[in-house]
mmCIF file of C-alpha atoms in Angstrom:
data_model
loop_
_atom_site.group_PDB
_atom_site.id
_atom_site.type_symbol
_atom_site.label_atom_id
_atom_site.label_comp_id
_atom_site.label_asym_id
_atom_site.label_seq_id
_atom_site.Cartn_x
_atom_site.Cartn_y
_atom_site.Cartn_z
ATOM 1 C CA MET F 1 -0.067 -0.036 0.025
ATOM 2 C CA LYS F 2 2.561 2.409 0.899
ATOM 3 C CA SER F 3 4.414 1.623 -2.621
ATOM 4 C CA THR F 4 1.423 1.965 -4.346
ATOM 5 C CA THR F 5 0.772 5.624 -2.454
ATOM 6 C CA LEU F 6 4.209 6.874 -3.025
ATOM 7 C CA ILE F 7 3.711 6.234 -7.131
ATOM 8 C CA ILE F 8 0.443 8.391 -6.880
ATOM 9 C CA LEU F 9 1.933 10.983 -5.050
ATOM 10 C CA SER F 10 5.079 10.893 -7.459
ATOM 11 C CA PHE F 11 2.513 11.180 -10.535
ATOM 12 C CA LEU F 12 0.644 13.934 -9.173
ATOM 13 C CA LEU F 13 3.802 15.982 -8.078
ATOM 14 C CA PHE F 14 5.019 15.950 -11.908
ATOM 15 C CA MET F 15 2.001 15.579 -13.619
ATOM 16 C CA GLU F 16 0.275 18.516 -12.152
ATOM 17 C CA PRO F 17 0.275 21.051 -15.358
ATOM 18 C CA ILE F 18 2.170 24.202 -14.529
ATOM 19 C CA GLN F 19 -0.299 27.172 -14.130
ATOM 20 C CA SER F 20 0.102 30.631 -15.481
ATOM 21 C CA ALA F 21 1.069 33.149 -13.348
ATOM 22 C CA PRO F 22 0.668 36.943 -13.958
ATOM 23 C CA SER F 23 2.608 38.095 -16.605
ATOM 24 C CA HIS F 24 4.054 40.899 -13.950
ATOM 25 C CA ALA F 25 5.639 38.025 -11.775
ATOM 26 C CA PHE F 26 9.047 38.666 -13.528
ATOM 27 C CA ASN F 27 9.651 41.368 -16.248
ATOM 28 C CA SER F 28 12.233 39.378 -18.030
ATOM 29 C CA ILE F 29 14.372 36.562 -17.872
ATOM 30 C CA PHE F 30 18.301 35.990 -18.423
ATOM 31 C CA SER F 31 19.756 32.921 -19.001
ATOM 32 C CA PHE F 32 23.462 31.914 -19.014
ATOM 33 C CA GLY F 33 24.342 28.160 -19.670
ATOM 34 C CA ASP F 34 25.039 25.440 -22.178
ATOM 35 C CA SER F 35 23.304 23.198 -24.556
ATOM 36 C CA TYR F 36 20.478 22.266 -21.901
ATOM 37 C CA ALA F 37 19.460 26.022 -22.532
ATOM 38 C CA ASP F 38 20.832 27.030 -25.880
ATOM 39 C CA THR F 39 17.980 28.550 -27.864
ATOM 40 C CA GLY F 40 20.346 29.273 -30.983
ATOM 41 C CA ASN F 41 23.317 30.982 -30.078
ATOM 42 C CA ILE F 42 25.568 27.942 -31.286
ATOM 43 C CA ASN F 43 23.816 28.391 -34.685
ATOM 44 C CA VAL F 44 25.385 32.002 -34.921
ATOM 45 C CA LEU F 45 28.663 31.154 -33.783
ATOM 46 C CA ALA F 46 28.548 28.019 -36.285
ATOM 47 C CA LYS F 47 28.251 30.756 -39.150
ATOM 48 C CA ASN F 48 27.908 28.546 -42.232
ATOM 49 C CA ASP F 49 28.387 25.149 -40.665
ATOM 50 C CA SER F 50 25.226 23.115 -40.699
ATOM 51 C CA LEU F 51 24.245 21.667 -37.209
ATOM 52 C CA TYR F 52 22.161 18.554 -36.065
ATOM 53 C CA THR F 53 19.665 20.816 -34.620
ATOM 54 C CA ASP F 54 18.954 22.336 -38.112
ATOM 55 C CA ASN F 55 17.167 19.200 -38.922
ATOM 56 C CA LEU F 56 14.281 17.081 -37.718
ATOM 57 C CA PRO F 57 13.273 15.290 -35.515
ATOM 58 C CA TYR F 58 14.848 18.192 -33.420
ATOM 59 C CA GLY F 59 12.009 20.093 -32.648
ATOM 60 C CA MET F 60 9.285 17.396 -33.587
ATOM 61 C CA THR F 61 6.968 17.357 -30.436
ATOM 62 C CA PHE F 62 6.303 20.938 -29.715
ATOM 63 C CA PHE F 63 7.294 23.211 -32.432
ATOM 64 C CA HIS F 64 6.857 20.683 -34.819
ATOM 65 C CA ARG F 65 9.984 22.084 -36.787
ATOM 66 C CA PRO F 66 13.754 22.386 -35.945
ATOM 67 C CA SER F 67 13.944 25.054 -33.289
ATOM 68 C CA LYS F 68 17.185 25.061 -32.522
ATOM 69 C CA ARG F 69 16.876 23.753 -29.231
ATOM 70 C CA PHE F 70 18.907 20.309 -28.483
ATOM 71 C CA SER F 71 15.536 18.479 -27.743
ATOM 72 C CA ASP F 72 12.196 17.113 -29.316
ATOM 73 C CA GLY F 73 10.716 20.399 -28.005
ATOM 74 C CA ARG F 74 10.910 22.756 -25.376
ATOM 75 C CA LEU F 75 13.651 23.339 -22.530
ATOM 76 C CA ILE F 76 13.255 24.010 -18.859
ATOM 77 C CA VAL F 77 13.711 27.945 -19.649
ATOM 78 C CA ASP F 78 10.787 27.369 -22.072
ATOM 79 C CA PHE F 79 8.763 26.118 -19.567
ATOM 80 C CA LEU F 80 9.688 28.869 -17.132
ATOM 81 C CA ALA F 81 8.808 31.607 -19.567
ATOM 82 C CA GLU F 82 5.455 30.029 -20.035
ATOM 83 C CA GLU F 83 5.088 29.993 -16.000
ATOM 84 C CA PHE F 84 5.468 33.656 -15.669
ATOM 85 C CA GLY F 85 3.618 34.811 -19.008
ATOM 86 C CA LEU F 86 6.909 35.917 -21.000
ATOM 87 C CA PRO F 87 7.841 35.055 -24.254
ATOM 88 C CA TYR F 88 10.542 32.381 -25.395
ATOM 89 C CA LEU F 89 14.130 33.710 -24.919
ATOM 90 C CA LYS F 90 15.666 34.608 -28.000
ATOM 91 C CA PRO F 91 19.509 33.924 -28.449
ATOM 92 C CA TYR F 92 21.354 37.258 -27.360
ATOM 93 C CA LEU F 93 23.912 36.606 -30.758
ATOM 94 C CA GLU F 94 21.048 36.853 -33.397
ATOM 95 C CA LYS F 95 20.889 40.579 -32.139
ATOM 96 C CA ASN F 96 17.792 41.583 -34.275
ATOM 97 C CA HIS F 97 15.227 41.339 -31.208
ATOM 98 C CA SER F 98 13.874 43.176 -28.636
ATOM 99 C CA PHE F 99 15.434 41.932 -25.275
ATOM 100 C CA ARG F 100 13.394 43.823 -23.136
ATOM 101 C CA GLN F 101 11.640 40.750 -21.700
ATOM 102 C CA GLY F 102 14.848 38.605 -21.470
ATOM 103 C CA ALA F 103 17.594 37.416 -23.530
ATOM 104 C CA ASN F 104 19.195 33.958 -23.526
ATOM 105 C CA PHE F 105 23.237 33.759 -23.485
ATOM 106 C CA ALA F 106 23.429 29.932 -23.270
ATOM 107 C CA VAL F 107 25.493 28.229 -25.893
ATOM 108 C CA LEU F 108 26.501 24.482 -26.850
ATOM 109 C CA GLY F 109 29.652 23.549 -25.420
ATOM 110 C CA ALA F 110 30.032 26.507 -23.166
ATOM 111 C CA THR F 111 32.217 26.104 -20.156
ATOM 112 C CA ALA F 112 32.511 27.671 -16.615
ATOM 113 C CA LEU F 113 36.118 28.015 -17.103
ATOM 114 C CA ASP F 114 37.758 30.018 -19.856
ATOM 115 C CA ASP F 115 40.095 28.304 -22.240
ATOM 116 C CA THR F 116 43.215 30.007 -20.949
ATOM 117 C CA PHE F 117 42.667 27.623 -17.886
ATOM 118 C CA PHE F 118 42.687 24.550 -19.925
ATOM 119 C CA LYS F 119 45.706 25.575 -21.920
ATOM 120 C CA GLN F 120 47.609 26.491 -18.558
ATOM 121 C CA HIS F 121 46.687 23.056 -17.197
ATOM 122 C CA ASN F 122 47.686 21.149 -20.602
ATOM 123 C CA ILE F 123 43.936 19.779 -20.944
ATOM 124 C CA THR F 124 43.698 19.180 -24.845
ATOM 125 C CA ARG F 125 40.284 20.314 -25.973
ATOM 126 C CA PHE F 126 38.622 17.490 -28.545
ATOM 127 C CA GLU F 127 37.968 20.742 -30.644
ATOM 128 C CA ASP F 128 38.665 24.332 -31.707
ATOM 129 C CA PRO F 129 37.591 26.210 -28.460
ATOM 130 C CA ILE F 130 34.637 29.202 -29.203
ATOM 131 C CA ASN F 131 34.532 32.106 -26.855
ATOM 132 C CA ASN F 132 31.543 30.689 -24.967
ATOM 133 C CA SER F 133 32.417 30.667 -21.275
ATOM 134 C CA PHE F 134 30.492 32.274 -18.405
ATOM 135 C CA SER F 135 32.967 35.209 -19.041
ATOM 136 C CA SER F 136 32.030 35.460 -22.519
ATOM 137 C CA GLN F 137 28.459 35.516 -21.474
ATOM 138 C CA LEU F 138 28.739 38.025 -19.012
ATOM 139 C CA LYS F 139 30.517 40.017 -21.588
ATOM 140 C CA TRP F 140 27.241 39.683 -23.957
ATOM 141 C CA PHE F 141 25.420 40.596 -21.087
ATOM 142 C CA GLU F 142 27.563 43.953 -20.478
ATOM 143 C CA GLU F 143 27.137 44.506 -24.305
ATOM 144 C CA LEU F 144 23.179 44.417 -23.540
ATOM 145 C CA LYS F 145 22.464 46.561 -20.625
ATOM 146 C CA PRO F 146 23.109 49.989 -22.012
ATOM 147 C CA SER F 147 19.623 48.954 -23.971
ATOM 148 C CA LEU F 148 17.953 48.233 -21.019
ATOM 149 C CA CYS F 149 18.811 50.573 -18.411
ATOM 150 C CA GLN F 150 21.064 53.600 -18.185
ATOM 151 C CA THR F 151 21.744 54.415 -14.436
ATOM 152 C CA THR F 152 22.857 52.032 -11.490
ATOM 153 C CA LYS F 153 19.305 52.919 -9.899
ATOM 154 C CA GLU F 154 17.457 52.067 -12.977
ATOM 155 C CA CYS F 155 19.448 49.029 -13.645
ATOM 156 C CA LYS F 156 18.823 47.431 -10.256
ATOM 157 C CA ASN F 157 15.151 48.402 -10.495
ATOM 158 C CA TYR F 158 15.113 46.543 -13.530
ATOM 159 C CA PHE F 159 17.126 43.479 -12.936
ATOM 160 C CA GLY F 160 15.569 43.309 -9.610
ATOM 161 C CA LYS F 161 12.337 42.543 -11.501
ATOM 162 C CA SER F 162 13.943 39.789 -13.540
ATOM 163 C CA LEU F 163 14.635 36.124 -12.841
ATOM 164 C CA PHE F 164 18.451 35.320 -13.804
ATOM 165 C CA ILE F 165 19.292 31.458 -14.471
ATOM 166 C CA VAL F 166 23.055 30.451 -14.301
ATOM 167 C CA GLY F 167 23.637 27.006 -15.359
ATOM 168 C CA GLN F 168 23.804 24.118 -15.958
ATOM 169 C CA ILE F 169 27.238 24.836 -17.446
ATOM 170 C CA GLU F 170 29.804 22.712 -15.577
ATOM 171 C CA GLY F 171 29.433 19.311 -17.402
ATOM 172 C CA ASN F 172 31.366 20.616 -20.380
ATOM 173 C CA ASP F 173 34.342 21.534 -18.186
ATOM 174 C CA TYR F 174 34.436 17.777 -17.607
ATOM 175 C CA ILE F 175 33.658 16.664 -20.677
ATOM 176 C CA VAL F 176 36.924 18.692 -21.612
ATOM 177 C CA MET F 177 38.823 16.978 -19.023
ATOM 178 C CA PHE F 178 37.434 13.773 -20.081
ATOM 179 C CA SER F 179 38.200 14.156 -23.895
ATOM 180 C CA GLY F 180 41.804 15.529 -22.569
ATOM 181 C CA LEU F 181 41.995 11.920 -21.113
ATOM 182 C CA LEU F 182 42.109 13.172 -17.362
ATOM 183 C CA SER F 183 40.947 10.292 -14.651
ATOM 184 C CA VAL F 184 37.873 11.107 -12.531
ATOM 185 C CA LYS F 185 40.329 11.721 -9.688
ATOM 186 C CA GLN F 186 42.008 14.232 -11.582
ATOM 187 C CA MET F 187 38.824 15.895 -12.563
ATOM 188 C CA MET F 188 37.865 15.812 -8.372
ATOM 189 C CA SER F 189 40.625 18.115 -7.918
ATOM 190 C CA TYR F 190 39.395 20.695 -10.308
ATOM 191 C CA VAL F 191 35.770 20.897 -8.978
ATOM 192 C CA SER F 192 36.445 23.722 -6.485
ATOM 193 C CA THR F 193 37.850 25.965 -9.194
ATOM 194 C CA ILE F 194 34.787 25.275 -11.312
ATOM 195 C CA ILE F 195 32.642 25.936 -8.369
ATOM 196 C CA LYS F 196 34.412 29.121 -7.876
ATOM 197 C CA SER F 197 33.690 30.415 -11.325
ATOM 198 C CA ILE F 198 30.058 29.788 -11.011
ATOM 199 C CA ALA F 199 30.166 31.375 -7.674
ATOM 200 C CA GLY F 200 31.839 34.420 -9.244
ATOM 201 C CA THR F 201 29.046 34.817 -11.899
ATOM 202 C CA ILE F 202 26.460 35.043 -9.573
ATOM 203 C CA LYS F 203 28.338 37.679 -7.330
ATOM 204 C CA GLU F 204 28.756 39.675 -10.720
ATOM 205 C CA LEU F 205 25.295 39.583 -11.592
ATOM 206 C CA ILE F 206 24.006 40.458 -8.174
ATOM 207 C CA ASP F 207 26.340 43.325 -7.838
ATOM 208 C CA GLN F 208 24.584 44.780 -10.904
ATOM 209 C CA GLY F 209 21.040 44.527 -9.590
ATOM 210 C CA ALA F 210 19.878 40.822 -9.836
ATOM 211 C CA ARG F 211 17.747 39.744 -7.199
ATOM 212 C CA THR F 212 16.454 36.468 -8.021
ATOM 213 C CA VAL F 213 18.884 33.957 -9.108
ATOM 214 C CA VAL F 214 18.393 29.994 -9.965
ATOM 215 C CA VAL F 215 21.582 28.135 -9.830
ATOM 216 C CA PRO F 216 20.914 24.623 -10.967
ATOM 217 C CA GLY F 217 23.332 21.725 -10.239
ATOM 218 C CA ASN F 218 24.859 18.959 -12.640
ATOM 219 C CA ILE F 219 22.998 16.198 -14.072
ATOM 220 C CA PRO F 220 24.073 12.662 -13.020
ATOM 221 C CA MET F 221 26.555 12.297 -15.777
ATOM 222 C CA GLY F 222 27.157 8.575 -15.377
ATOM 223 C CA CYS F 223 23.962 7.962 -16.993
ATOM 224 C CA LEU F 224 24.279 9.764 -20.049
ATOM 225 C CA PRO F 225 24.005 7.239 -22.839
ATOM 226 C CA SER F 226 27.053 8.846 -25.111
ATOM 227 C CA LEU F 227 29.199 8.462 -22.154
ATOM 228 C CA LEU F 228 27.688 4.817 -21.438
ATOM 229 C CA THR F 229 28.410 3.852 -24.718
ATOM 230 C CA ILE F 230 32.121 5.063 -25.187
ATOM 231 C CA LEU F 231 33.140 3.431 -21.736
ATOM 232 C CA LYS F 232 31.204 0.433 -22.182
ATOM 233 C CA SER F 233 32.847 -2.546 -20.014
ATOM 234 C CA ASN F 234 32.347 -5.921 -19.083
ATOM 235 C CA ASP F 235 33.517 -5.059 -15.697
ATOM 236 C CA SER F 236 29.917 -4.867 -13.944
ATOM 237 C CA SER F 237 31.424 -3.406 -10.853
ATOM 238 C CA ILE F 238 31.872 0.113 -12.481
ATOM 239 C CA TYR F 239 28.121 0.287 -12.928
ATOM 240 C CA ASP F 240 25.677 0.957 -10.209
ATOM 241 C CA PRO F 241 23.304 -1.950 -9.996
ATOM 242 C CA LYS F 242 20.341 0.114 -9.058
ATOM 243 C CA THR F 243 20.698 2.310 -12.183
ATOM 244 C CA GLY F 244 22.963 0.797 -14.472
ATOM 245 C CA CYS F 245 24.889 4.245 -14.618
ATOM 246 C CA ILE F 246 28.592 4.440 -14.168
ATOM 247 C CA GLU F 247 28.970 5.004 -10.548
ATOM 248 C CA LYS F 248 32.483 7.042 -10.532
ATOM 249 C CA TYR F 249 31.050 9.574 -12.646
ATOM 250 C CA ASN F 250 27.944 10.088 -10.767
ATOM 251 C CA THR F 251 30.259 10.568 -7.668
ATOM 252 C CA LEU F 252 31.829 13.582 -9.518
ATOM 253 C CA SER F 253 28.295 14.874 -10.005
ATOM 254 C CA ARG F 254 27.387 14.516 -6.685
ATOM 255 C CA HIS F 255 30.907 16.026 -5.598
ATOM 256 C CA HIS F 256 30.114 19.143 -7.583
ATOM 257 C CA ASN F 257 26.388 19.630 -6.198
ATOM 258 C CA SER F 258 27.811 19.427 -2.948
ATOM 259 C CA LEU F 259 30.388 22.085 -3.198
ATOM 260 C CA LEU F 260 27.917 23.871 -5.442
ATOM 261 C CA LEU F 261 25.229 23.977 -2.814
ATOM 262 C CA GLU F 262 27.864 25.248 -0.019
ATOM 263 C CA ALA F 263 28.611 27.942 -2.337
ATOM 264 C CA VAL F 264 25.017 28.794 -2.972
ATOM 265 C CA LYS F 265 24.535 28.914 1.212
ATOM 266 C CA LYS F 266 27.514 31.172 1.307
ATOM 267 C CA LEU F 267 26.349 33.744 -1.195
ATOM 268 C CA GLN F 268 22.603 33.629 0.666
ATOM 269 C CA ILE F 269 24.547 34.775 3.756
ATOM 270 C CA ARG F 270 26.486 37.307 1.897
ATOM 271 C CA TYR F 271 23.353 38.625 -0.306
ATOM 272 C CA PRO F 272 20.385 38.288 2.250
ATOM 273 C CA HIS F 273 18.502 40.883 -0.084
ATOM 274 C CA ALA F 274 18.842 38.377 -2.729
ATOM 275 C CA LYS F 275 16.847 34.827 -3.482
ATOM 276 C CA ILE F 276 19.495 32.729 -4.700
ATOM 277 C CA ILE F 277 18.079 29.275 -5.345
ATOM 278 C CA TYR F 278 19.839 25.951 -5.642
ATOM 279 C CA ALA F 279 17.977 23.766 -8.109
ATOM 280 C CA ASP F 280 18.748 20.186 -7.758
ATOM 281 C CA PHE F 281 19.112 18.699 -11.458
ATOM 282 C CA TYR F 282 20.549 15.187 -9.996
ATOM 283 C CA LYS F 283 17.770 13.904 -8.066
ATOM 284 C CA PRO F 284 14.721 14.383 -10.415
ATOM 285 C CA VAL F 285 16.782 12.566 -13.152
ATOM 286 C CA ILE F 286 17.967 9.918 -11.137
ATOM 287 C CA ASN F 287 14.700 8.815 -10.170
ATOM 288 C CA PHE F 288 13.617 8.809 -13.806
ATOM 289 C CA ILE F 289 16.143 6.292 -14.025
ATOM 290 C CA ARG F 290 15.640 4.718 -11.148
ATOM 291 C CA PHE F 291 11.833 4.837 -11.265
ATOM 292 C CA PRO F 292 10.713 5.180 -14.681
ATOM 293 C CA GLN F 293 7.065 4.048 -14.651
ATOM 294 C CA ARG F 294 6.306 6.227 -11.870
ATOM 295 C CA PHE F 295 6.656 9.296 -14.277
ATOM 296 C CA GLY F 296 5.470 7.228 -17.534
ATOM 297 C CA PHE F 297 8.911 6.715 -19.226
ATOM 298 C CA THR F 298 9.952 3.441 -20.596
ATOM 299 C CA SER F 299 11.120 0.417 -18.407
ATOM 300 C CA LYS F 300 14.624 1.202 -20.319
ATOM 301 C CA PRO F 301 15.152 4.694 -19.333
ATOM 302 C CA LEU F 302 18.905 4.737 -20.375
ATOM 303 C CA ILE F 303 17.737 4.214 -24.096
ATOM 304 C CA VAL F 304 18.038 7.070 -26.440
ATOM 305 C CA CYS F 305 15.109 8.140 -28.470
ATOM 306 C CA CYS F 306 16.831 9.465 -31.402
ATOM 307 C CA GLY F 307 19.496 7.639 -32.302
ATOM 308 C CA ILE F 308 20.926 4.364 -33.880
ATOM 309 C CA GLY F 309 22.774 1.338 -32.934
ATOM 310 C CA GLY F 310 24.237 -0.678 -29.924
ATOM 311 C CA GLU F 311 22.881 -1.139 -26.362
ATOM 312 C CA TYR F 312 21.981 2.176 -25.746
ATOM 313 C CA ASN F 313 20.711 3.553 -29.496
ATOM 314 C CA TRP F 314 23.689 5.805 -29.578
ATOM 315 C CA ASP F 315 26.195 6.013 -31.925
ATOM 316 C CA GLN F 316 28.525 8.887 -32.190
ATOM 317 C CA PRO F 317 29.224 8.886 -36.027
ATOM 318 C CA ARG F 318 25.433 8.460 -36.553
ATOM 319 C CA MET F 319 23.788 10.914 -34.118
ATOM 320 C CA CYS F 320 20.281 12.385 -33.890
ATOM 321 C CA GLY F 321 19.917 14.593 -36.937
ATOM 322 C CA THR F 322 21.904 12.821 -39.284
ATOM 323 C CA PRO F 323 20.893 10.969 -42.384
ATOM 324 C CA ASN F 324 18.495 7.673 -41.761
ATOM 325 C CA VAL F 325 18.619 8.268 -37.588
ATOM 326 C CA THR F 326 15.231 8.437 -36.816
ATOM 327 C CA ALA F 327 13.327 9.197 -33.597
ATOM 328 C CA CYS F 328 10.988 6.933 -31.513
ATOM 329 C CA GLN F 329 7.168 7.443 -31.996
ATOM 330 C CA LYS F 330 6.557 8.413 -28.391
ATOM 331 C CA PRO F 331 9.431 10.952 -27.257
ATOM 332 C CA LEU F 332 6.994 11.329 -24.259
ATOM 333 C CA THR F 333 8.026 8.011 -22.717
ATOM 334 C CA TYR F 334 11.707 8.641 -22.952
ATOM 335 C CA VAL F 335 14.219 10.323 -20.434
ATOM 336 C CA ASN F 336 16.985 11.118 -22.841
ATOM 337 C CA TRP F 337 16.473 12.596 -26.402
ATOM 338 C CA ASP F 338 19.903 12.126 -28.128
ATOM 339 C CA GLY F 339 22.513 10.902 -26.044
ATOM 340 C CA MET F 340 23.595 13.942 -24.258
ATOM 341 C CA HIS F 341 20.365 15.978 -23.827
ATOM 342 C CA LEU F 342 17.068 15.024 -22.418
ATOM 343 C CA THR F 343 13.260 15.006 -24.027
ATOM 344 C CA GLU F 344 10.598 17.901 -23.341
ATOM 345 C CA ALA F 345 8.796 15.308 -21.243
ATOM 346 C CA ALA F 346 11.711 15.129 -18.760
ATOM 347 C CA TYR F 347 12.494 18.906 -18.961
ATOM 348 C CA ARG F 348 8.918 19.644 -17.987
ATOM 349 C CA TYR F 349 8.820 17.496 -14.841
ATOM 350 C CA VAL F 350 12.458 18.956 -13.624
ATOM 351 C CA SER F 351 10.793 22.685 -14.404
ATOM 352 C CA ASN F 352 7.892 21.464 -12.280
ATOM 353 C CA SER F 353 10.052 20.309 -9.629
ATOM 354 C CA TRP F 354 12.189 23.657 -9.424
ATOM 355 C CA LEU F 355 9.024 25.536 -9.488
ATOM 356 C CA LYS F 356 6.956 24.173 -6.952
ATOM 357 C CA GLY F 357 9.760 22.074 -5.100
ATOM 358 C CA PRO F 358 10.834 19.594 -3.600
ATOM 359 C CA TYR F 359 14.021 19.863 -5.946
ATOM 360 C CA ALA F 360 14.448 23.845 -5.540
ATOM 361 C CA ASP F 361 15.594 25.516 -2.297
ATOM 362 C CA PRO F 362 13.564 27.490 -2.127
ATOM 363 C CA PRO F 363 11.130 26.494 -4.878
ATOM 364 C CA ILE F 364 10.900 29.441 -7.364
ATOM 365 C CA LEU F 365 7.279 30.390 -6.920
ATOM 366 C CA ASP F 366 7.990 30.558 -3.098
ATOM 367 C CA ALA F 367 10.854 32.683 -3.646
ATOM 368 C CA HIS F 368 8.801 35.162 -5.865
ATOM 369 C CA ALA F 369 5.990 35.206 -3.428
ATOM 370 C CA ASN F 370 8.057 36.048 -0.704
#
């Protein structure tokens, strides 16, 4: 009976539709991060290069066309915009938009640390770096500011009524280190440096007037089908028997999140006038993996919806968006979209858990109400 009740409660929590709030709840949203939030900045930076997101089945579920998002539909930032009656965020680098109601600075492959850090530590990147780190995104924000407000008082008033989202971004720092052949133990030694960069970004935004800042943690990296495929092993001891994920990479994610939460708590003390919200990305996703049927997902939650071949339906040379690679018929029942990013269904559940709890401290709606 207890098990049945728990399943019903979980279902009600995540399936409850997001209720529309008054359009004046926040006057704008500003998003900083990576491909989990990118709505087209990478398309500008890539210039004439074709991207997977330019092709269906990307965007198939909600937009019914490629939407420059790395998913089948909406992202968390889209659901947050809907909640507060705001338009979907336009990518800042497109320039030809009005950004009075917010801007998206997030971009595929963005890192918390600058490329100079990786060079100084002899960490080789698997591709030519693009200027898209937190520091670059902050510079873009500085470029935009004069069009939004002029004086310090005006900016503090304007940004005080805005919602800022800082992350998720750190996953790419660890991917760069992974591609540079660093061990998880070596990566652990850099976590505090990454946290310092994230905290520095939050401080900078608050000093410029931000009053409500959402800080997402890291996902369970060991559950990414792409990583599971690349590191596939006959050694069963590397896998968590409860999830099938690679435990050492999930340990890295948990360590990162623990230090990030500590940093957020320190910032909350330092800036008592601001609402700094830690948004847990790890727990909701790990619950999708452990108890998929509670959320309406397939019983094999590590299988990719849009992909081809192999145990996890993911093959690096033949990824989603390339010729002859198709998507599953019901993305609503899948956790992972393309091996690295989540489906709209998963993003909806996560966004709901951040808005109302239990996976945001405090929940975004509670923070705004207070």
